[in-house]
PDB file of C-alpha atoms in Angstrom:
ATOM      1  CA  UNK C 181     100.403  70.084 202.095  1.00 56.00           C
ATOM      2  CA  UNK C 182      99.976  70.399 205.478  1.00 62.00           C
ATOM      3  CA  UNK C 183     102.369  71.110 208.293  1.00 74.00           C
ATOM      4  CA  UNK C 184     102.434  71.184 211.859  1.00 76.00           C
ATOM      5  CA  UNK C 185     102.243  73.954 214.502  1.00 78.00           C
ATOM      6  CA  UNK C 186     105.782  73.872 215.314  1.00 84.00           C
ATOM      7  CA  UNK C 187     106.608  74.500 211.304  1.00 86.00           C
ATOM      8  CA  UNK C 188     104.338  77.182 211.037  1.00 81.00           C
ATOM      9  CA  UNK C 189     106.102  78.827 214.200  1.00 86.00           C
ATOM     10  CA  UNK C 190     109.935  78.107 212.854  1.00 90.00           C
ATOM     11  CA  UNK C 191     107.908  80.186 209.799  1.00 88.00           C
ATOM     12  CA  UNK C 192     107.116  82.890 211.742  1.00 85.00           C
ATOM     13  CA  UNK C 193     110.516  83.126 213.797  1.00 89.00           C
ATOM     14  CA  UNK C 194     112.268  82.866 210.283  1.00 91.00           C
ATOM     15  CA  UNK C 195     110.185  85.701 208.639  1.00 87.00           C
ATOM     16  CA  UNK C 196     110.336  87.538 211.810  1.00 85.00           C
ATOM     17  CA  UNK C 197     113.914  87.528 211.963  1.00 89.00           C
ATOM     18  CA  UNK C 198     114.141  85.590 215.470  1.00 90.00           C
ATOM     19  CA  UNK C 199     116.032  82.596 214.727  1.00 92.00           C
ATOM     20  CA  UNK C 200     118.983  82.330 216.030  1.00 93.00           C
ATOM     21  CA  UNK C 201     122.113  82.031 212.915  1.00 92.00           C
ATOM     22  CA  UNK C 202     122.400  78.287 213.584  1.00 93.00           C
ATOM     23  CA  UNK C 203     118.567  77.619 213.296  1.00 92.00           C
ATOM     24  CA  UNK C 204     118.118  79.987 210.405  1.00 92.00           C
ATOM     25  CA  UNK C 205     121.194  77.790 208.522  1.00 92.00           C
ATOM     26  CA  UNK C 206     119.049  74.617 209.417  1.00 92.00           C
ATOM     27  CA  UNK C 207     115.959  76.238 208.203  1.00 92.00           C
ATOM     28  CA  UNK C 208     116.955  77.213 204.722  1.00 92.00           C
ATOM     29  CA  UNK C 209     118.994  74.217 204.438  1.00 92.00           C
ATOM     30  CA  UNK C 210     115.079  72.891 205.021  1.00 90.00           C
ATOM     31  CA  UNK C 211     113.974  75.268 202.172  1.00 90.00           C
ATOM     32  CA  UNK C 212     116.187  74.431 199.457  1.00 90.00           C
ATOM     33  CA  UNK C 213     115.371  71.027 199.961  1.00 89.00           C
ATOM     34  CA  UNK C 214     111.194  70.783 200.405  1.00 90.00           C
ATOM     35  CA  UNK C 215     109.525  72.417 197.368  1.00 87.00           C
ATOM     36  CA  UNK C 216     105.996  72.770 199.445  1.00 87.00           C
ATOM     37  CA  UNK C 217     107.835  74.098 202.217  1.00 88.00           C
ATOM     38  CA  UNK C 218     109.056  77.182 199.758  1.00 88.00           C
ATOM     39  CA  UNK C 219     105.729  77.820 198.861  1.00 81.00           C
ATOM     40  CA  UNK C 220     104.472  77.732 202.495  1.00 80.00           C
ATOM     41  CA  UNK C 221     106.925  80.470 203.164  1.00 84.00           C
ATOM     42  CA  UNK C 222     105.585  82.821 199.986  1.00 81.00           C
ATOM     43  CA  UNK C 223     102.558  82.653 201.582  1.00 73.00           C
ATOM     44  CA  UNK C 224     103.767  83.678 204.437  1.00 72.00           C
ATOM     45  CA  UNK C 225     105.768  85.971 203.335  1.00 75.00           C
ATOM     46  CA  UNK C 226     103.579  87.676 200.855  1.00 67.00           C
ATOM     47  CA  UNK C 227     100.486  88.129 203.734  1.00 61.00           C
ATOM     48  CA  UNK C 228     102.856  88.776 206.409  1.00 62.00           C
ATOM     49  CA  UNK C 229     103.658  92.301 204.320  1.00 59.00           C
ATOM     50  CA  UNK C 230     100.137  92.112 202.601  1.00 54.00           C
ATOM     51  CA  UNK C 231      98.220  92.577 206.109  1.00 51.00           C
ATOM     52  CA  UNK C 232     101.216  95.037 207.664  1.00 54.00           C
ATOM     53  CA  UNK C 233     100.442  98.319 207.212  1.00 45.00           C
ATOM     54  CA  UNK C 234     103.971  99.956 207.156  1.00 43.00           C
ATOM     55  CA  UNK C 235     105.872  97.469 205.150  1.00 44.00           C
ATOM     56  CA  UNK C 236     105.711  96.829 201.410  1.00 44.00           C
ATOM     57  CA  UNK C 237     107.458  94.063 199.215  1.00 42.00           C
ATOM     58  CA  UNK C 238     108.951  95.475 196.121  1.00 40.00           C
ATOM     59  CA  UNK C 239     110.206  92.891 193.521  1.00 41.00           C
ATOM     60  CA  UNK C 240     113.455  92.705 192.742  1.00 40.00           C
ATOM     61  CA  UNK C 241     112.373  92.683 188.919  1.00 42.00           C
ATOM     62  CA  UNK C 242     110.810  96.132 188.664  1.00 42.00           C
ATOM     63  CA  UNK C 243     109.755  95.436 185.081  1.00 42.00           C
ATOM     64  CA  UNK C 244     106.126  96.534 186.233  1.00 46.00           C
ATOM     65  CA  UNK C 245     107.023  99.935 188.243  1.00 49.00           C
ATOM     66  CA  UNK C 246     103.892 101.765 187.298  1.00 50.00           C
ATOM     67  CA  UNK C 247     101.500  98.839 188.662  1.00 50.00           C
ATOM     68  CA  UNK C 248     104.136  98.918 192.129  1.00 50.00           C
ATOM     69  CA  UNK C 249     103.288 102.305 192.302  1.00 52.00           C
ATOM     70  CA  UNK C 250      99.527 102.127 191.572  1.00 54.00           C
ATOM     71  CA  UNK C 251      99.328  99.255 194.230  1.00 52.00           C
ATOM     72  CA  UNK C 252     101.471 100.791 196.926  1.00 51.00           C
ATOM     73  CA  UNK C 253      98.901 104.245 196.276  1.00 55.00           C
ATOM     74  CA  UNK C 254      96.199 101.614 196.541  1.00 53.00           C
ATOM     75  CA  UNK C 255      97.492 100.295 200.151  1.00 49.00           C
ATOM     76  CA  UNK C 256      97.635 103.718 201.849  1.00 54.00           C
ATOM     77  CA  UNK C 257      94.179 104.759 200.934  1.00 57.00           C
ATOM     78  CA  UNK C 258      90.796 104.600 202.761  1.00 59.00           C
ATOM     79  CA  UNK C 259      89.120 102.634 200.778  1.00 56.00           C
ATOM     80  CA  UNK C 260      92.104  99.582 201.290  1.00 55.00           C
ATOM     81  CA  UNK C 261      91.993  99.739 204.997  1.00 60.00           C
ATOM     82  CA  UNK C 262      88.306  99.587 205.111  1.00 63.00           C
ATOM     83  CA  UNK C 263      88.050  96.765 202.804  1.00 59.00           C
ATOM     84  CA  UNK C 264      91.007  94.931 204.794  1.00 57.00           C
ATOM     85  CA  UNK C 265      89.285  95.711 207.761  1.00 62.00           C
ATOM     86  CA  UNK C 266      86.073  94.230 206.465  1.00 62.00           C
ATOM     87  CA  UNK C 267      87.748  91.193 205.393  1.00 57.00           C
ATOM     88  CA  UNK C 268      89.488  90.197 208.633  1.00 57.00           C
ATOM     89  CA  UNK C 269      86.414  90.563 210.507  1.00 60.00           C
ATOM     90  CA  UNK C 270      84.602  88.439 208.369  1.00 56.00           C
ATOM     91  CA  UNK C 271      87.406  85.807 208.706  1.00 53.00           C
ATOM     92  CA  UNK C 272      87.542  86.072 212.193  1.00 56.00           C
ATOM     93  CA  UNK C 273      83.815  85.260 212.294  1.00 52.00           C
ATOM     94  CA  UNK C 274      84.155  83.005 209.811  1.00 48.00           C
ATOM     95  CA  UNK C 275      87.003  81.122 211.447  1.00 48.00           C
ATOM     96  CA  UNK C 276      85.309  81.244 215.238  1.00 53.00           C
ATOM     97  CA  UNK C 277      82.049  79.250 213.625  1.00 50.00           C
ATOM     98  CA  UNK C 278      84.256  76.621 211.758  1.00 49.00           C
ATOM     99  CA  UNK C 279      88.269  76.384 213.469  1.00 52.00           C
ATOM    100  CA  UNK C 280      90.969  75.799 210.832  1.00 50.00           C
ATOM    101  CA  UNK C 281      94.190  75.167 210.969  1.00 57.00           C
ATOM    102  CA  UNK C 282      96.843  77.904 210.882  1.00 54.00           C
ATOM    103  CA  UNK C 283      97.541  77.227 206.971  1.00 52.00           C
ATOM    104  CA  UNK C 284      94.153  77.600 205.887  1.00 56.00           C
ATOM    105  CA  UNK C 285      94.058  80.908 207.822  1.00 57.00           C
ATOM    106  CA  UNK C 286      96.341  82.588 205.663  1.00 54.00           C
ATOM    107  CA  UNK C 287      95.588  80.902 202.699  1.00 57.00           C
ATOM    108  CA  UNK C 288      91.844  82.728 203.018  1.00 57.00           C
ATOM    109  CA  UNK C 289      93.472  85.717 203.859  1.00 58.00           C
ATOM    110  CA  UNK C 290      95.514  85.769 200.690  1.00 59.00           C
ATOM    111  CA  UNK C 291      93.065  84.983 198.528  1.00 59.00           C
ATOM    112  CA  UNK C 292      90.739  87.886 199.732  1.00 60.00           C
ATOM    113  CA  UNK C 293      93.330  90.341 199.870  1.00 59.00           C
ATOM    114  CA  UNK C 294      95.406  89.542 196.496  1.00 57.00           C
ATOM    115  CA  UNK C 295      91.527  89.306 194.899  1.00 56.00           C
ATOM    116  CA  UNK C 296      90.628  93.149 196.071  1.00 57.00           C
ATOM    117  CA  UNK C 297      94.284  94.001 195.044  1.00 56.00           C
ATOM    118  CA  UNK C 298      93.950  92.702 191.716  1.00 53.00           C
ATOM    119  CA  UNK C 299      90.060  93.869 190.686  1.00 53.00           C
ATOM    120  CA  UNK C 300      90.925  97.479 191.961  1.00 52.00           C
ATOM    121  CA  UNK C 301      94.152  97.613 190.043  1.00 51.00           C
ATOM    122  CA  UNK C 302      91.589  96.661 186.788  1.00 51.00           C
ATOM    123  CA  UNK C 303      89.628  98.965 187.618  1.00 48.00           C
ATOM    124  CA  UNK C 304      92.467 101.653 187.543  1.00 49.00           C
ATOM    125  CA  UNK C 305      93.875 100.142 184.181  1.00 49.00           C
ATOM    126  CA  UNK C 306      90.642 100.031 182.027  1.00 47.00           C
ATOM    127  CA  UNK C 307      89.655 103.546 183.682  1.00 48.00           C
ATOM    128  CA  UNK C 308      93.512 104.947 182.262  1.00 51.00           C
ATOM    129  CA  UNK C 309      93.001 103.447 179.152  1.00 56.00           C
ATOM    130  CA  UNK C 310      89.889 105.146 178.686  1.00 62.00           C
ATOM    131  CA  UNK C 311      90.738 108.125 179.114  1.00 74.00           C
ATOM    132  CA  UNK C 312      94.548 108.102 176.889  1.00 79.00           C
ATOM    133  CA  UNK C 313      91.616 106.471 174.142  1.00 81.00           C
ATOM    134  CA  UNK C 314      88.971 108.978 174.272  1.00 85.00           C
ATOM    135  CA  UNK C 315      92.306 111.723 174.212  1.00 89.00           C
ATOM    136  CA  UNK C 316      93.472 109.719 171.221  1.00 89.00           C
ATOM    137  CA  UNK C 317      89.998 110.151 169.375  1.00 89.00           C
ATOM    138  CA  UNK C 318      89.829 114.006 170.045  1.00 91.00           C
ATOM    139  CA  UNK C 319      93.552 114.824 169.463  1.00 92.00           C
ATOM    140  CA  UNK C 320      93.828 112.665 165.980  1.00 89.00           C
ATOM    141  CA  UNK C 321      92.716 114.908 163.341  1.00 87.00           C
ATOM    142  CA  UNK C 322      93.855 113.993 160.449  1.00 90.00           C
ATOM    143  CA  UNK C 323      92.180 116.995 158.366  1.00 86.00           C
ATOM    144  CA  UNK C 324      95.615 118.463 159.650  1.00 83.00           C
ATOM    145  CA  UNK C 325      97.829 116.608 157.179  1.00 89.00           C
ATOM    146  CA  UNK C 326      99.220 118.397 154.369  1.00 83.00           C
ATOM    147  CA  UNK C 327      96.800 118.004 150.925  1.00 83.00           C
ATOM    148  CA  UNK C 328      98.988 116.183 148.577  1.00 79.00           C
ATOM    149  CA  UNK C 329      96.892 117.151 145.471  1.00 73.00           C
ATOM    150  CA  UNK C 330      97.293 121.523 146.225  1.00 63.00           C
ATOM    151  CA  UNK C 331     100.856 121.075 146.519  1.00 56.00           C
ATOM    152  CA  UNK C 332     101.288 121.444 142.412  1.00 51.00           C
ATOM    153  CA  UNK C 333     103.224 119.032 139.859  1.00 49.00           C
ATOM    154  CA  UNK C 334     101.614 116.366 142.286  1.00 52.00           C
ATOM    155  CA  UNK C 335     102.178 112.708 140.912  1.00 69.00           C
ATOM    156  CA  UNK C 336      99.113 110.656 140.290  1.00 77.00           C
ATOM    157  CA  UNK C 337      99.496 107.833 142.445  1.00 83.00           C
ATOM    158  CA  UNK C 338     100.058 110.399 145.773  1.00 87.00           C
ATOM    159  CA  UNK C 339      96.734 111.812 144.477  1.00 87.00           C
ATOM    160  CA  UNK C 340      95.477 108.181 144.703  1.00 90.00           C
ATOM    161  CA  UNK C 341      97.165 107.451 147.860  1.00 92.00           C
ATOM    162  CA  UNK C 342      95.615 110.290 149.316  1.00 92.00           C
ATOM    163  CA  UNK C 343      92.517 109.500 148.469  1.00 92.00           C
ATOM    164  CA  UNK C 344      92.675 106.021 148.988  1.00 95.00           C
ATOM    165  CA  UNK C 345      93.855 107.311 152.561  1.00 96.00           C
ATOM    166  CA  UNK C 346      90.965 109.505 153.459  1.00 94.00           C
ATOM    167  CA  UNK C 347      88.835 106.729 152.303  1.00 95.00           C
ATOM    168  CA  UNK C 348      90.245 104.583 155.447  1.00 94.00           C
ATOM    169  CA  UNK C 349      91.488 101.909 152.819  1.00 96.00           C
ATOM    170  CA  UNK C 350      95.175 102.104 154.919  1.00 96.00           C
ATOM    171  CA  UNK C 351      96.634  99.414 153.638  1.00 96.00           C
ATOM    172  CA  UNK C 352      96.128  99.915 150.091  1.00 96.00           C
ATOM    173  CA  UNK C 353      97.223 103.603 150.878  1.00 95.00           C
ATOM    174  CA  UNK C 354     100.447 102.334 152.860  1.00 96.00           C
ATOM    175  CA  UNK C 355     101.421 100.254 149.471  1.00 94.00           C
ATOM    176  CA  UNK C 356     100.870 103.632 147.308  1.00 93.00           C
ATOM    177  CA  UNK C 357     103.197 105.731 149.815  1.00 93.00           C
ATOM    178  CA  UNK C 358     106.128 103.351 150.609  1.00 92.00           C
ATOM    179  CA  UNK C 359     106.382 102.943 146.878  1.00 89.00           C
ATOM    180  CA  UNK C 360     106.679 106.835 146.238  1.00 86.00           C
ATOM    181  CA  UNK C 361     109.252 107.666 149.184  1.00 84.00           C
ATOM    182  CA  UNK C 362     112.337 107.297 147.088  1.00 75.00           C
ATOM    183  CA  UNK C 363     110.588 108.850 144.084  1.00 72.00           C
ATOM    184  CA  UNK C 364     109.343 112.177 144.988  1.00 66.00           C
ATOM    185  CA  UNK C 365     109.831 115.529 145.967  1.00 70.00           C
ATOM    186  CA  UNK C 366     107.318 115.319 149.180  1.00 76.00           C
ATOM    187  CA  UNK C 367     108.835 112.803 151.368  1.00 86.00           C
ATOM    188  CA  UNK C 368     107.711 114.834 154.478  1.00 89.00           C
ATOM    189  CA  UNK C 369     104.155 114.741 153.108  1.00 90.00           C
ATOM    190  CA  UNK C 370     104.568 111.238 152.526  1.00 92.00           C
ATOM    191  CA  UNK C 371     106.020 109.806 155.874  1.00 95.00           C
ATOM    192  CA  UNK C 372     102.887 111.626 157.576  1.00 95.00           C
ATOM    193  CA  UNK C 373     100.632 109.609 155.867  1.00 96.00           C
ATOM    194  CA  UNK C 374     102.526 106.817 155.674  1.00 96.00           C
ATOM    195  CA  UNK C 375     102.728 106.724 159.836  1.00 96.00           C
ATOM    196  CA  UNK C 376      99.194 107.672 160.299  1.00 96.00           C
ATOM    197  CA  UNK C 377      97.805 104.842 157.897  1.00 97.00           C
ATOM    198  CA  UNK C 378     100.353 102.666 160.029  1.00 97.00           C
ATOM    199  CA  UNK C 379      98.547 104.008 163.197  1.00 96.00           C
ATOM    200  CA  UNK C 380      95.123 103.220 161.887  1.00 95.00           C
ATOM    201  CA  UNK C 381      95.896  99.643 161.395  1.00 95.00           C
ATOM    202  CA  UNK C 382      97.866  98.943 164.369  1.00 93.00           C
ATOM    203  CA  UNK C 383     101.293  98.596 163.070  1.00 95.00           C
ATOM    204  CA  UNK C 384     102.662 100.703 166.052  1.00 95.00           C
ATOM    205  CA  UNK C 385     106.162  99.955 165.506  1.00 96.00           C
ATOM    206  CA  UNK C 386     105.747 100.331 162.220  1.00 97.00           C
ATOM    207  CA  UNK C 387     104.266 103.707 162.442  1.00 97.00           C
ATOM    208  CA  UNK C 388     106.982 104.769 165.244  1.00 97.00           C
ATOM    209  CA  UNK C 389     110.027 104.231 162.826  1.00 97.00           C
ATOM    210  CA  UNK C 390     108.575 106.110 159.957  1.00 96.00           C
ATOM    211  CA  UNK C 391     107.719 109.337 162.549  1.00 96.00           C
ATOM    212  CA  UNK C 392     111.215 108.803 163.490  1.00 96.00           C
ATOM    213  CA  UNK C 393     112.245 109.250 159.746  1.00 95.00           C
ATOM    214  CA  UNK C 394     110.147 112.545 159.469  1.00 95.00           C
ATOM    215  CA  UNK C 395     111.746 114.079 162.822  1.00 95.00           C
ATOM    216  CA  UNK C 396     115.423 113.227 161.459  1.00 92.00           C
ATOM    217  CA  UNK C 397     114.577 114.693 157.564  1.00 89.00           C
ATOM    218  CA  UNK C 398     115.029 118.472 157.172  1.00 85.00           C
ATOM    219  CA  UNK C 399     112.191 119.656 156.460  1.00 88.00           C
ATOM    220  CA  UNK C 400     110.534 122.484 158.155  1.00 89.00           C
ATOM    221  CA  UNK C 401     107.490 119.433 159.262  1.00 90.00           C
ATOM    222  CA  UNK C 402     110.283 117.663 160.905  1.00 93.00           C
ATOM    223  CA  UNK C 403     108.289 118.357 164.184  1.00 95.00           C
ATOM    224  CA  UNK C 404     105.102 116.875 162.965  1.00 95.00           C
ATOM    225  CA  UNK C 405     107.085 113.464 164.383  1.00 96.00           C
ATOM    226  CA  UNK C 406     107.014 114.330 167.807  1.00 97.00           C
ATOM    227  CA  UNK C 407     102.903 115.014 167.372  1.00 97.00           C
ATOM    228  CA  UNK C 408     102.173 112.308 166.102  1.00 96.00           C
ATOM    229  CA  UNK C 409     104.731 109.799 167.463  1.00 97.00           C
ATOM    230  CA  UNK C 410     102.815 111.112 171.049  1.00 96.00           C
ATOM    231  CA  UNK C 411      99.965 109.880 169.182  1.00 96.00           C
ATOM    232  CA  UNK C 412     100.964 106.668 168.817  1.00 96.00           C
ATOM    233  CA  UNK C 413     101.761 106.342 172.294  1.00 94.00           C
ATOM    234  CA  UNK C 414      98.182 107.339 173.715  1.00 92.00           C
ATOM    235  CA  UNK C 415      96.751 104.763 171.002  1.00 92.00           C
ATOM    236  CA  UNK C 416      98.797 102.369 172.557  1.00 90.00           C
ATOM    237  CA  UNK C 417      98.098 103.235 175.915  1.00 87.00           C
ATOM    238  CA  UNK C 418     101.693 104.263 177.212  1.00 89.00           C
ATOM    239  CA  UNK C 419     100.827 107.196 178.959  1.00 89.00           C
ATOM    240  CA  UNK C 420     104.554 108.082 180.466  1.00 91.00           C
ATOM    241  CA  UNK C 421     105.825 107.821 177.154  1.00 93.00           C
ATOM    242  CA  UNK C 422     103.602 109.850 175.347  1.00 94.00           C
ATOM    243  CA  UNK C 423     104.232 112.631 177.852  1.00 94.00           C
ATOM    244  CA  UNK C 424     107.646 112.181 177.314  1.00 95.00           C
ATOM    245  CA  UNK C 425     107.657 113.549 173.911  1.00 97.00           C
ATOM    246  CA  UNK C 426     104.742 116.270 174.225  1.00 96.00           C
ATOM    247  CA  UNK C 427     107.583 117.696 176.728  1.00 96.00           C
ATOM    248  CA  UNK C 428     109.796 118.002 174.126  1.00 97.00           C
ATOM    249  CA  UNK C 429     107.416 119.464 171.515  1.00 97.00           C
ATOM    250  CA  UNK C 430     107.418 122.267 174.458  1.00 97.00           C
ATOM    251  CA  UNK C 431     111.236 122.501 174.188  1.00 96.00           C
ATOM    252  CA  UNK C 432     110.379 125.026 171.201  1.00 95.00           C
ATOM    253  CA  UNK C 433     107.770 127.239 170.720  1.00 95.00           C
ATOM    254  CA  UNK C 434     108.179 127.022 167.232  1.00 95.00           C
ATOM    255  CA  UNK C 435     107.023 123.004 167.045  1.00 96.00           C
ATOM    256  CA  UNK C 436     104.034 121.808 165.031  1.00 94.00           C
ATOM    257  CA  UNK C 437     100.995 122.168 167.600  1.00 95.00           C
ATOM    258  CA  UNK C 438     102.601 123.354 170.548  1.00 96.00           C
ATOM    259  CA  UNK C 439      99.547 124.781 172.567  1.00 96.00           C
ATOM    260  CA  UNK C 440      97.674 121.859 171.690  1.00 95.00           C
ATOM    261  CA  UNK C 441     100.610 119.731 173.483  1.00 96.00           C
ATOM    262  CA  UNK C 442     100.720 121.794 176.220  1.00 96.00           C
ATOM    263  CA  UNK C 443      96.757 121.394 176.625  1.00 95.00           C
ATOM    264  CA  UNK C 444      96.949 117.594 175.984  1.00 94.00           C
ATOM    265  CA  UNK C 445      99.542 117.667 178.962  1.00 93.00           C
ATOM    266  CA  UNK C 446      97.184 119.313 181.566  1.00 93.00           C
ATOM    267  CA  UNK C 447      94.628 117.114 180.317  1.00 90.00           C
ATOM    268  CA  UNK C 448      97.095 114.093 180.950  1.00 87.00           C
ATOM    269  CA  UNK C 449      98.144 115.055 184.463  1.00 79.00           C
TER     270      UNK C 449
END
């Protein structure tokens, strides 16, 4: 929709915080009232902080803080104010060649500027989630898990589990293991397996809850949890988190693979 000068500039007073109180009441009587009008001042608003160089909007919902943060990181650098540099001079040139209306200005200028935003931030994710994957495929060795079949008196379906386990048939192993929980003397044993063949098959929840059984069981592998459970995190590709609980494997020098969580921190940060 378009809109004349004199809306554009009761825009720009309003954003601006010039109006006096009486026109602002008028105004934003005018904005819950005109749909297009709302959307006109989003615009407005969003560029108006977009193309300022000390101000930032922050969402009230903060639901996303790690992209804020990436974005806000993104703003101050070099690389931003080039390419917002380079983008205003090409609309400048592009605008003295073929005049436009006010509207259409900042339209252009949002689309550029929310485009760079958005294929940068990309960039960022897919680069993070490469590296918490390739972690993921160095850290997960599973040659660490206990052998079920050296442990003595073994039954012969955790023999089969085990096997069917190392044989990456998960799910058939997953079935063997959360039938023998209640029914044997290696629980521990069991709930690693059971949470890696989870893992391998993408039942992260699923996984999560059974490393949370290990860590609250008494066993002396009870620590194995917080390993693994870290695991599951990088898999998943929540970084914070699985720094969160590498931390407190370091709480105690004692905890299963506590150099190697200490190295997998440095290699984090």
């Amino acid at each position: 929709m378009e809109f004349d000068d004199s809306v554009y500039q009761k825009i720009e007073a309003y954003l601006s915080g010039n109006m006096s109180v009486i026109d602002k009441e008028v105004f934003e009587s005018s904005l819950l009232s005109n749909a297009e009008l709302q959307k006109e001042v989003e615009i407005h608003k969003a560029l108006k902080y977009a193309l300022n160089e000390n101000e930032w909007i922050l969402r009230k919902n903060k639901k996303n803080d790690k992209e804020i943060v990436e974005i806000k990181n993104l703003r101050r650098s070099e690389e931003y104010s080039k390419t917002i540099k380079s983008i205003k001079e090409a609309g400048n040139i592009y605008f003295e060649k073929k005049p436009l209306n006010q509207s259409k200005k900042w339209i252009y200028y949002c689309c550029a500027i929310a485009s760079v935003i958005c294929i940068v931030v990309m960039v960022q994710y897919f680069n993070a989630s490469q590296i918490t994957d390739s972690l993921y495929m160095e850290y997960s060795d599973w040659s660490e898990l206990p052998s079920l079949t050296t442990q003595g008196n073994v039954q012969d379906n955790l023999a089969k589990g085990e096997q069917l386990f190392f044989d990456k048939k998960y799910k058939e192993a997953i079935y063997v293991f959360s039938n023998s929980l209640n029914t044997s003397d290696f629980t521990p044993y069991i709930l690693s397996y059971l949470g890696v063949s989870y893992l391998e098959i993408g039942e992260y929840q699923k996984s999560l809850q059974t490393f949370n059984m290990l860590l609250k069981s008494d066993s002396l592998d009870s620590s194995k949890g917080y390993w693994y459970t870290a695991l599951v995190y990088l898999k998943m590709g929540k970084e914070q988190k699985a720094r969160d609980t590498l931390h407190l494997i370091l709480q105690n020098k004692k905890n299963f693979n506590f150099l190697k969580a200490k190295e997998l921190l440095e290699k984090l940060d």
